[in-house]
């Protein structure tokens, strides 16, 4: 699907999504400010912002091989951490002042064990984020964040006050609200932006200073509000799954005539569909409540499948979705078993579903095109 | 019973027949090993299965559970439970339906690179081969597969209305984690009370723990005997220690007698230099749970190569005694036992250092000559730790082999391929 977006802000977002260390990050770093890397969307990046640093969500964009990390991971490990750690070993993340890993999945959590042994990043920390969403877990995670906050204060010699945390929550909530506005524009019959372009924008939200990002996104929204939009698509699609940061993947899907209008992805709606409650007095409690209970969960969280299914079903209705593509990174057990439940849900709902396994890098494009083409035909497009 | 309930007992009844026949055979054997060690084990399996059948037939409360949730709580509450993932093993004897089952599992909407053991459990539920329980207790570790398969089970059309709870182990092993996990176990007990109607008597819990304390102490004693060379028994008995303490009804005084008989049998063999496996040339740590074809692989290793598996992950006994003086000390003791001592949870839920520390301790204590990491396809965290395990083994000067297999599915790596890998490794690195 051809782009209709010609905007300076969008170009910056695209650059951020297509590179690891983009111009805005270099500028930030040149100003003497720190950048902290983290894996996965369940980590409260607000704490890093409150510390005056920039949170950067680790990707392996541009990685072509795993020749260095193959000594540390096996062929039945997911390709994302293998590519990401390969880039780390090649020095692509040397600009980081710190790295935070948590128990997001069995593949990624082992990056911590290797990173602390193999790399010289000054601040390498581990945080335990619960996999259940009950009151005891909110309390536990609040305590974990408090311990982590003290480590940040001690290592970087700064004070992380409640006021700074509250301010950071406000800034990050603004990002979430702006992104929801962007998605609102996609609910109409002629969305002004494609799915591939949208992923570039959401990925950029994890790779830029938040205030800069918010300003750029406001500029883009102004233009998109009056844009003509796409109406020449054959079907409205939704993509669901885990780690997907490559607009190129969505581009291949859309090349078969469908328009991706929404998603349930961890570089997509799950990072911004709800806000952190600014009315909770203690900011760490507010963050814990949000990250453990409130935000749309991925299947690493136990006991929330019904909520996840409800979330996807409402998206299908609100965005008038004709068919859904489920994508999963090979060797991911979390999404591997979720696939069983999703498949049964979709049968009950009578909504067409295409399930795809993939590698982190964009490979087997021909096969992907063929599968999507067949799906489009089944949808009547 | 309706048709669904009858179907849910088909496989269990088949196992009862198989194990009952085995018990009859063992009863005819005159030696102490058969009479006092093997026969009681088989009887425990038959008794547990029969109780499950009785609970379904009479409509009594029945709980589906997973291992390392403290069995002492269930015993103290007089709650009968069954283990969902026992299905793939058939309780120690390879499930005779396994290959035909796996062909159907291949066509389920679960990615084939997910743990086959867990896929088999889900398959049993999907096919109605397990009774729909009164309540269901999962666990959120030690791997992604376990968390996720519980989610899939809970959303299955036949089980979605079954009340469920899963304690969440923390990533760490410290006092703060133990206190948190003690809270999780208390919440588990409250959940069980609510859904089965059976209350928890603290005095009864104390009695059960005092008995399991004795059994863990005896298990330590037994494992100390396995440190001797040649080791007195084969590789199957050590796993039975875990079965007896965790699956066969925790705290039963009969199990204490079983441990005493096991120790006496081992002591006799050491005194008379009469090991079950003769001509032991090298000592192996099988650093994982046993595969379903372990009962074929291990005797081959013993007879063809002279290798004896001294210990595996399930047979390792790092358990400590629980202080029974107060309710809090008991819950914290159970929390520690479940969080830090139980197999797989102990090693896999946290940092890779947990694997490395155990390898070093076991190799030194049990005079291990080589370490085999089977490399089960489902153990993704272990797959990402192989380089660290190899490095540790190099550091302590013990050969290390990783195979790459599926604990359940022989088609992934055939028995012949596994044997060839072990054989080449042993000839090149060990002997």
mmCIF file of N, CA and C in Angstrom, chain B residues 241-338:
data_model
loop_
_atom_site.group_PDB
_atom_site.id
_atom_site.type_symbol
_atom_site.label_atom_id
_atom_site.label_comp_id
_atom_site.label_asym_id
_atom_site.label_seq_id
_atom_site.Cartn_x
_atom_site.Cartn_y
_atom_site.Cartn_z
ATOM 1 N N UNK B 241 12.270 -41.598 45.243
ATOM 2 C CA UNK B 241 12.262 -40.814 46.492
ATOM 3 C C UNK B 241 11.397 -39.566 46.307
ATOM 4 N N UNK B 242 11.523 -38.959 45.145
ATOM 5 C CA UNK B 242 10.713 -37.772 44.863
ATOM 6 C C UNK B 242 9.238 -38.156 44.751
ATOM 7 N N UNK B 243 8.989 -39.266 44.075
ATOM 8 C CA UNK B 243 7.602 -39.719 43.919
ATOM 9 C C UNK B 243 6.960 -39.957 45.295
ATOM 10 N N UNK B 244 7.704 -40.644 46.141
ATOM 11 C CA UNK B 244 7.139 -41.030 47.448
ATOM 12 C C UNK B 244 6.867 -39.793 48.317
ATOM 13 N N UNK B 245 7.786 -38.840 48.312
ATOM 14 C CA UNK B 245 7.588 -37.660 49.161
ATOM 15 C C UNK B 245 6.558 -36.697 48.584
ATOM 16 N N UNK B 246 6.432 -36.665 47.260
ATOM 17 C CA UNK B 246 5.625 -35.623 46.641
ATOM 18 C C UNK B 246 4.312 -36.073 46.013
ATOM 19 N N UNK B 247 4.224 -37.330 45.599
ATOM 20 C CA UNK B 247 3.043 -37.742 44.841
ATOM 21 C C UNK B 247 2.179 -38.777 45.542
ATOM 22 N N UNK B 248 2.782 -39.571 46.392
ATOM 23 C CA UNK B 248 2.077 -40.756 46.886
ATOM 24 C C UNK B 248 1.250 -40.477 48.141
ATOM 25 N N UNK B 249 1.035 -39.200 48.433
ATOM 26 C CA UNK B 249 0.297 -38.857 49.657
ATOM 27 C C UNK B 249 1.297 -38.449 50.723
ATOM 28 N N UNK B 250 1.604 -37.167 50.777
ATOM 29 C CA UNK B 250 2.693 -36.702 51.644
ATOM 30 C C UNK B 250 2.402 -36.992 53.112
ATOM 31 N N UNK B 251 3.447 -37.399 53.811
ATOM 32 C CA UNK B 251 3.333 -37.550 55.261
ATOM 33 C C UNK B 251 2.809 -38.898 55.716
ATOM 34 N N UNK B 252 2.633 -39.819 54.807
ATOM 35 C CA UNK B 252 2.169 -41.159 55.196
ATOM 36 C C UNK B 252 3.321 -41.888 55.909
ATOM 37 N N UNK B 253 3.100 -42.352 57.153
ATOM 38 C CA UNK B 253 4.191 -43.036 57.885
ATOM 39 C C UNK B 253 4.709 -44.280 57.157
ATOM 40 N N UNK B 254 3.885 -44.889 56.312
ATOM 41 C CA UNK B 254 4.354 -46.048 55.518
ATOM 42 C C UNK B 254 5.553 -45.655 54.656
ATOM 43 N N UNK B 255 5.559 -44.400 54.196
ATOM 44 C CA UNK B 255 6.650 -43.947 53.329
ATOM 45 C C UNK B 255 7.967 -43.842 54.108
ATOM 46 N N UNK B 256 7.847 -43.537 55.381
ATOM 47 C CA UNK B 256 9.044 -43.487 56.230
ATOM 48 C C UNK B 256 9.661 -44.890 56.307
ATOM 49 N N UNK B 257 8.793 -45.867 56.467
ATOM 50 C CA UNK B 257 9.267 -47.259 56.501
ATOM 51 C C UNK B 257 9.911 -47.614 55.158
ATOM 52 N N UNK B 258 9.290 -47.172 54.067
ATOM 53 C CA UNK B 258 9.846 -47.440 52.726
ATOM 54 C C UNK B 258 11.276 -46.883 52.628
ATOM 55 N N UNK B 259 11.480 -45.659 53.087
ATOM 56 C CA UNK B 259 12.819 -45.059 53.041
ATOM 57 C C UNK B 259 13.800 -45.881 53.886
ATOM 58 N N UNK B 260 13.331 -46.311 55.059
ATOM 59 C CA UNK B 260 14.229 -47.096 55.936
ATOM 60 C C UNK B 260 14.626 -48.401 55.243
ATOM 61 N N UNK B 261 13.674 -49.028 54.583
ATOM 62 C CA UNK B 261 13.975 -50.282 53.868
ATOM 63 C C UNK B 261 14.910 -50.027 52.686
ATOM 64 N N UNK B 262 14.690 -48.911 52.018
ATOM 65 C CA UNK B 262 15.549 -48.555 50.876
ATOM 66 C C UNK B 262 16.994 -48.391 51.346
ATOM 67 N N UNK B 263 17.158 -47.708 52.468
ATOM 68 C CA UNK B 263 18.497 -47.464 53.013
ATOM 69 C C UNK B 263 19.145 -48.789 53.445
ATOM 70 N N UNK B 264 18.356 -49.609 54.113
ATOM 71 C CA UNK B 264 18.899 -50.900 54.577
ATOM 72 C C UNK B 264 19.373 -51.730 53.383
ATOM 73 N N UNK B 265 18.577 -51.689 52.311
ATOM 74 C CA UNK B 265 18.928 -52.456 51.104
ATOM 75 C C UNK B 265 20.228 -51.924 50.492
ATOM 76 N N UNK B 266 20.341 -50.596 50.452
ATOM 77 C CA UNK B 266 21.551 -49.982 49.889
ATOM 78 C C UNK B 266 22.771 -50.290 50.761
ATOM 79 N N UNK B 267 22.578 -50.207 52.070
ATOM 80 C CA UNK B 267 23.698 -50.487 52.994
ATOM 81 C C UNK B 267 24.193 -51.930 52.822
ATOM 82 N N UNK B 268 23.245 -52.834 52.680
ATOM 83 C CA UNK B 268 23.639 -54.239 52.505
ATOM 84 C C UNK B 268 24.482 -54.399 51.236
ATOM 85 N N UNK B 269 24.049 -53.756 50.168
ATOM 86 C CA UNK B 269 24.772 -53.890 48.898
ATOM 87 C C UNK B 269 26.171 -53.285 48.993
ATOM 88 N N UNK B 270 26.276 -52.178 49.712
ATOM 89 C CA UNK B 270 27.598 -51.561 49.867
ATOM 90 C C UNK B 270 28.491 -52.482 50.700
ATOM 91 N N UNK B 271 27.932 -53.004 51.803
ATOM 92 C CA UNK B 271 28.717 -53.871 52.690
ATOM 93 C C UNK B 271 29.185 -55.130 51.965
ATOM 94 N N UNK B 272 28.305 -55.645 51.111
ATOM 95 C CA UNK B 272 28.635 -56.909 50.421
ATOM 96 C C UNK B 272 29.240 -56.673 49.039
ATOM 97 N N UNK B 273 29.483 -55.422 48.706
ATOM 98 C CA UNK B 273 29.972 -55.047 47.370
ATOM 99 C C UNK B 273 29.142 -55.740 46.280
ATOM 100 N N UNK B 274 27.830 -55.503 46.378
ATOM 101 C CA UNK B 274 26.901 -56.179 45.482
ATOM 102 C C UNK B 274 25.993 -55.143 44.794
ATOM 103 N N UNK B 275 26.570 -54.244 43.998
ATOM 104 C CA UNK B 275 25.728 -53.209 43.377
ATOM 105 C C UNK B 275 24.763 -53.817 42.362
ATOM 106 N N UNK B 276 23.604 -53.178 42.213
ATOM 107 C CA UNK B 276 22.626 -53.640 41.211
ATOM 108 C C UNK B 276 23.256 -53.602 39.823
ATOM 109 N N UNK B 277 24.030 -52.558 39.567
ATOM 110 C CA UNK B 277 24.715 -52.448 38.267
ATOM 111 C C UNK B 277 26.177 -52.838 38.469
ATOM 112 N N UNK B 278 26.573 -53.991 37.925
ATOM 113 C CA UNK B 278 27.969 -54.396 38.097
ATOM 114 C C UNK B 278 28.894 -53.669 37.111
ATOM 115 N N UNK B 279 30.178 -53.760 37.337
ATOM 116 C CA UNK B 279 31.198 -53.213 36.418
ATOM 117 C C UNK B 279 30.998 -51.729 36.105
ATOM 118 N N UNK B 280 30.811 -50.951 37.140
ATOM 119 C CA UNK B 280 30.601 -49.508 36.920
ATOM 120 C C UNK B 280 31.931 -48.841 36.586
ATOM 121 N N UNK B 281 31.978 -48.237 35.389
ATOM 122 C CA UNK B 281 33.240 -47.627 34.950
ATOM 123 C C UNK B 281 33.254 -46.102 35.104
ATOM 124 N N UNK B 282 32.095 -45.492 34.953
ATOM 125 C CA UNK B 282 32.063 -44.027 35.133
ATOM 126 C C UNK B 282 30.693 -43.614 35.672
ATOM 127 N N UNK B 283 30.689 -42.447 36.319
ATOM 128 C CA UNK B 283 29.504 -41.980 37.047
ATOM 129 C C UNK B 283 28.933 -40.740 36.353
ATOM 130 N N UNK B 284 27.631 -40.789 36.119
ATOM 131 C CA UNK B 284 26.980 -39.766 35.296
ATOM 132 C C UNK B 284 26.011 -38.922 36.141
ATOM 133 N N UNK B 285 26.029 -37.613 35.881
ATOM 134 C CA UNK B 285 24.942 -36.745 36.345
ATOM 135 C C UNK B 285 24.064 -36.450 35.132
ATOM 136 N N UNK B 286 22.836 -36.946 35.164
ATOM 137 C CA UNK B 286 21.841 -36.631 34.112
ATOM 138 C C UNK B 286 21.138 -35.379 34.606
ATOM 139 N N UNK B 287 21.554 -34.228 34.092
ATOM 140 C CA UNK B 287 21.131 -32.977 34.719
ATOM 141 C C UNK B 287 19.823 -32.459 34.105
ATOM 142 N N UNK B 288 18.756 -33.180 34.385
ATOM 143 C CA UNK B 288 17.425 -32.791 33.921
ATOM 144 C C UNK B 288 16.453 -33.817 34.488
ATOM 145 N N UNK B 289 15.190 -33.690 34.108
ATOM 146 C CA UNK B 289 14.248 -34.746 34.474
ATOM 147 C C UNK B 289 14.498 -35.929 33.532
ATOM 148 N N UNK B 290 14.098 -37.131 33.924
ATOM 149 C CA UNK B 290 14.302 -38.285 33.038
ATOM 150 C C UNK B 290 13.338 -38.253 31.844
ATOM 151 N N UNK B 291 13.785 -38.787 30.720
ATOM 152 C CA UNK B 291 12.932 -38.889 29.532
ATOM 153 C C UNK B 291 11.999 -40.089 29.685
ATOM 154 N N UNK B 292 10.963 -40.139 28.847
ATOM 155 C CA UNK B 292 10.057 -41.290 28.949
ATOM 156 C C UNK B 292 10.765 -42.581 28.543
ATOM 157 N N UNK B 293 11.832 -42.467 27.749
ATOM 158 C CA UNK B 293 12.537 -43.677 27.318
ATOM 159 C C UNK B 293 13.799 -43.928 28.154
ATOM 160 N N UNK B 294 13.820 -43.268 29.307
ATOM 161 C CA UNK B 294 14.936 -43.417 30.252
ATOM 162 C C UNK B 294 15.134 -44.887 30.638
ATOM 163 N N UNK B 295 14.006 -45.583 30.799
ATOM 164 C CA UNK B 295 14.072 -46.984 31.259
ATOM 165 C C UNK B 295 14.735 -47.892 30.216
ATOM 166 N N UNK B 296 14.859 -47.404 28.978
ATOM 167 C CA UNK B 296 15.591 -48.154 27.945
ATOM 168 C C UNK B 296 17.010 -47.623 27.837
ATOM 169 N N UNK B 297 17.126 -46.311 27.861
ATOM 170 C CA UNK B 297 18.424 -45.674 27.637
ATOM 171 C C UNK B 297 19.433 -45.982 28.747
ATOM 172 N N UNK B 298 18.984 -45.891 29.981
ATOM 173 C CA UNK B 298 19.916 -46.036 31.102
ATOM 174 C C UNK B 298 20.481 -47.463 31.208
ATOM 175 N N UNK B 299 19.625 -48.510 31.131
ATOM 176 C CA UNK B 299 20.199 -49.864 31.149
ATOM 177 C C UNK B 299 21.193 -50.092 30.010
ATOM 178 N N UNK B 300 20.901 -49.494 28.849
ATOM 179 C CA UNK B 300 21.860 -49.591 27.724
ATOM 180 C C UNK B 300 23.202 -48.965 28.129
ATOM 181 N N UNK B 301 23.142 -47.785 28.728
ATOM 182 C CA UNK B 301 24.377 -47.102 29.131
ATOM 183 C C UNK B 301 25.149 -47.932 30.162
ATOM 184 N N UNK B 302 24.396 -48.552 31.066
ATOM 185 C CA UNK B 302 25.027 -49.381 32.102
ATOM 186 C C UNK B 302 25.709 -50.607 31.483
ATOM 187 N N UNK B 303 24.968 -51.289 30.610
ATOM 188 C CA UNK B 303 25.485 -52.562 30.087
ATOM 189 C C UNK B 303 26.520 -52.375 28.991
ATOM 190 N N UNK B 304 26.286 -51.424 28.087
ATOM 191 C CA UNK B 304 27.181 -51.275 26.938
ATOM 192 C C UNK B 304 28.434 -50.458 27.264
ATOM 193 N N UNK B 305 28.253 -49.465 28.133
ATOM 194 C CA UNK B 305 29.367 -48.540 28.368
ATOM 195 C C UNK B 305 29.926 -48.600 29.788
ATOM 196 N N UNK B 306 29.161 -49.183 30.685
ATOM 197 C CA UNK B 306 29.611 -49.219 32.081
ATOM 198 C C UNK B 306 29.352 -47.913 32.815
ATOM 199 N N UNK B 307 28.400 -47.145 32.288
ATOM 200 C CA UNK B 307 28.082 -45.860 32.926
ATOM 201 C C UNK B 307 26.877 -45.980 33.840
ATOM 202 N N UNK B 308 26.966 -45.422 35.007
ATOM 203 C CA UNK B 308 25.810 -45.461 35.907
ATOM 204 C C UNK B 308 25.359 -44.040 36.228
ATOM 205 N N UNK B 309 24.066 -43.823 36.089
ATOM 206 C CA UNK B 309 23.537 -42.496 36.412
ATOM 207 C C UNK B 309 23.373 -42.431 37.931
ATOM 208 N N UNK B 310 24.220 -41.661 38.550
ATOM 209 C CA UNK B 310 24.191 -41.569 40.012
ATOM 210 C C UNK B 310 23.060 -40.647 40.459
ATOM 211 N N UNK B 311 22.835 -39.616 39.683
ATOM 212 C CA UNK B 311 21.829 -38.628 40.095
ATOM 213 C C UNK B 311 21.221 -37.934 38.873
ATOM 214 N N UNK B 312 19.982 -37.504 39.019
ATOM 215 C CA UNK B 312 19.352 -36.619 38.031
ATOM 216 C C UNK B 312 18.737 -35.464 38.798
ATOM 217 N N UNK B 313 18.098 -34.551 38.076
ATOM 218 C CA UNK B 313 17.585 -33.344 38.734
ATOM 219 C C UNK B 313 16.513 -33.664 39.778
ATOM 220 N N UNK B 314 15.688 -34.646 39.490
ATOM 221 C CA UNK B 314 14.591 -34.992 40.397
ATOM 222 C C UNK B 314 15.116 -35.703 41.644
ATOM 223 N N UNK B 315 16.226 -36.427 41.478
ATOM 224 C CA UNK B 315 16.749 -37.232 42.591
ATOM 225 C C UNK B 315 17.623 -36.425 43.541
ATOM 226 N N UNK B 316 18.008 -35.238 43.120
ATOM 227 C CA UNK B 316 18.845 -34.409 43.982
ATOM 228 C C UNK B 316 18.014 -33.986 45.196
ATOM 229 N N UNK B 317 18.639 -33.998 46.357
ATOM 230 C CA UNK B 317 17.878 -33.742 47.585
ATOM 231 C C UNK B 317 18.492 -32.586 48.389
ATOM 232 N N UNK B 318 18.196 -31.355 47.984
ATOM 233 C CA UNK B 318 18.739 -30.223 48.738
ATOM 234 C C UNK B 318 17.797 -29.773 49.863
ATOM 235 N N UNK B 319 16.732 -30.526 50.066
ATOM 236 C CA UNK B 319 15.676 -30.112 51.002
ATOM 237 C C UNK B 319 16.199 -29.951 52.428
ATOM 238 N N UNK B 320 15.658 -28.952 53.089
ATOM 239 C CA UNK B 320 16.023 -28.735 54.491
ATOM 240 C C UNK B 320 14.826 -29.047 55.387
ATOM 241 N N UNK B 321 15.098 -29.211 56.659
ATOM 242 C CA UNK B 321 14.048 -29.533 57.625
ATOM 243 C C UNK B 321 13.175 -28.297 57.892
ATOM 244 N N UNK B 322 11.908 -28.541 58.135
ATOM 245 C CA UNK B 322 10.983 -27.439 58.407
ATOM 246 C C UNK B 322 10.754 -27.329 59.916
ATOM 247 N N UNK B 323 10.863 -26.115 60.415
ATOM 248 C CA UNK B 323 10.611 -25.829 61.822
ATOM 249 C C UNK B 323 9.088 -25.844 62.035
ATOM 250 N N UNK B 324 8.611 -26.754 62.863
ATOM 251 C CA UNK B 324 7.157 -26.906 63.044
ATOM 252 C C UNK B 324 6.628 -26.178 64.279
ATOM 253 N N UNK B 325 7.439 -25.263 64.822
ATOM 254 C CA UNK B 325 7.025 -24.653 66.097
ATOM 255 C C UNK B 325 5.805 -23.738 65.962
ATOM 256 N N UNK B 326 5.670 -23.017 64.857
ATOM 257 C CA UNK B 326 4.498 -22.143 64.707
ATOM 258 C C UNK B 326 3.936 -22.284 63.289
ATOM 259 N N UNK B 327 2.755 -21.731 63.115
ATOM 260 C CA UNK B 327 2.125 -21.753 61.791
ATOM 261 C C UNK B 327 3.012 -21.024 60.775
ATOM 262 N N UNK B 328 3.561 -19.867 61.199
ATOM 263 C CA UNK B 328 4.395 -19.092 60.275
ATOM 264 C C UNK B 328 5.652 -19.851 59.873
ATOM 265 N N UNK B 329 6.308 -20.496 60.850
ATOM 266 C CA UNK B 329 7.544 -21.210 60.480
ATOM 267 C C UNK B 329 7.226 -22.372 59.546
ATOM 268 N N UNK B 330 6.048 -22.967 59.732
ATOM 269 C CA UNK B 330 5.689 -24.081 58.841
ATOM 270 C C UNK B 330 5.434 -23.583 57.417
ATOM 271 N N UNK B 331 4.680 -22.481 57.299
ATOM 272 C CA UNK B 331 4.405 -21.963 55.951
ATOM 273 C C UNK B 331 5.692 -21.472 55.291
ATOM 274 N N UNK B 332 6.553 -20.828 56.071
ATOM 275 C CA UNK B 332 7.810 -20.359 55.472
ATOM 276 C C UNK B 332 8.699 -21.542 55.091
ATOM 277 N N UNK B 333 8.670 -22.587 55.897
ATOM 278 C CA UNK B 333 9.438 -23.783 55.567
ATOM 279 C C UNK B 333 8.923 -24.447 54.306
ATOM 280 N N UNK B 334 7.597 -24.529 54.195
ATOM 281 C CA UNK B 334 7.018 -25.110 52.976
ATOM 282 C C UNK B 334 7.329 -24.233 51.763
ATOM 283 N N UNK B 335 7.306 -22.910 51.998
ATOM 284 C CA UNK B 335 7.625 -21.988 50.907
ATOM 285 C C UNK B 335 9.053 -22.210 50.430
ATOM 286 N N UNK B 336 9.957 -22.346 51.364
ATOM 287 C CA UNK B 336 11.358 -22.552 50.985
ATOM 288 C C UNK B 336 11.509 -23.867 50.229
ATOM 289 N N UNK B 337 10.843 -24.899 50.745
ATOM 290 C CA UNK B 337 10.926 -26.213 50.115
ATOM 291 C C UNK B 337 10.404 -26.147 48.672
ATOM 292 N N UNK B 338 9.300 -25.449 48.476
ATOM 293 C CA UNK B 338 8.709 -25.385 47.132
ATOM 294 C C UNK B 338 9.473 -24.444 46.217
#
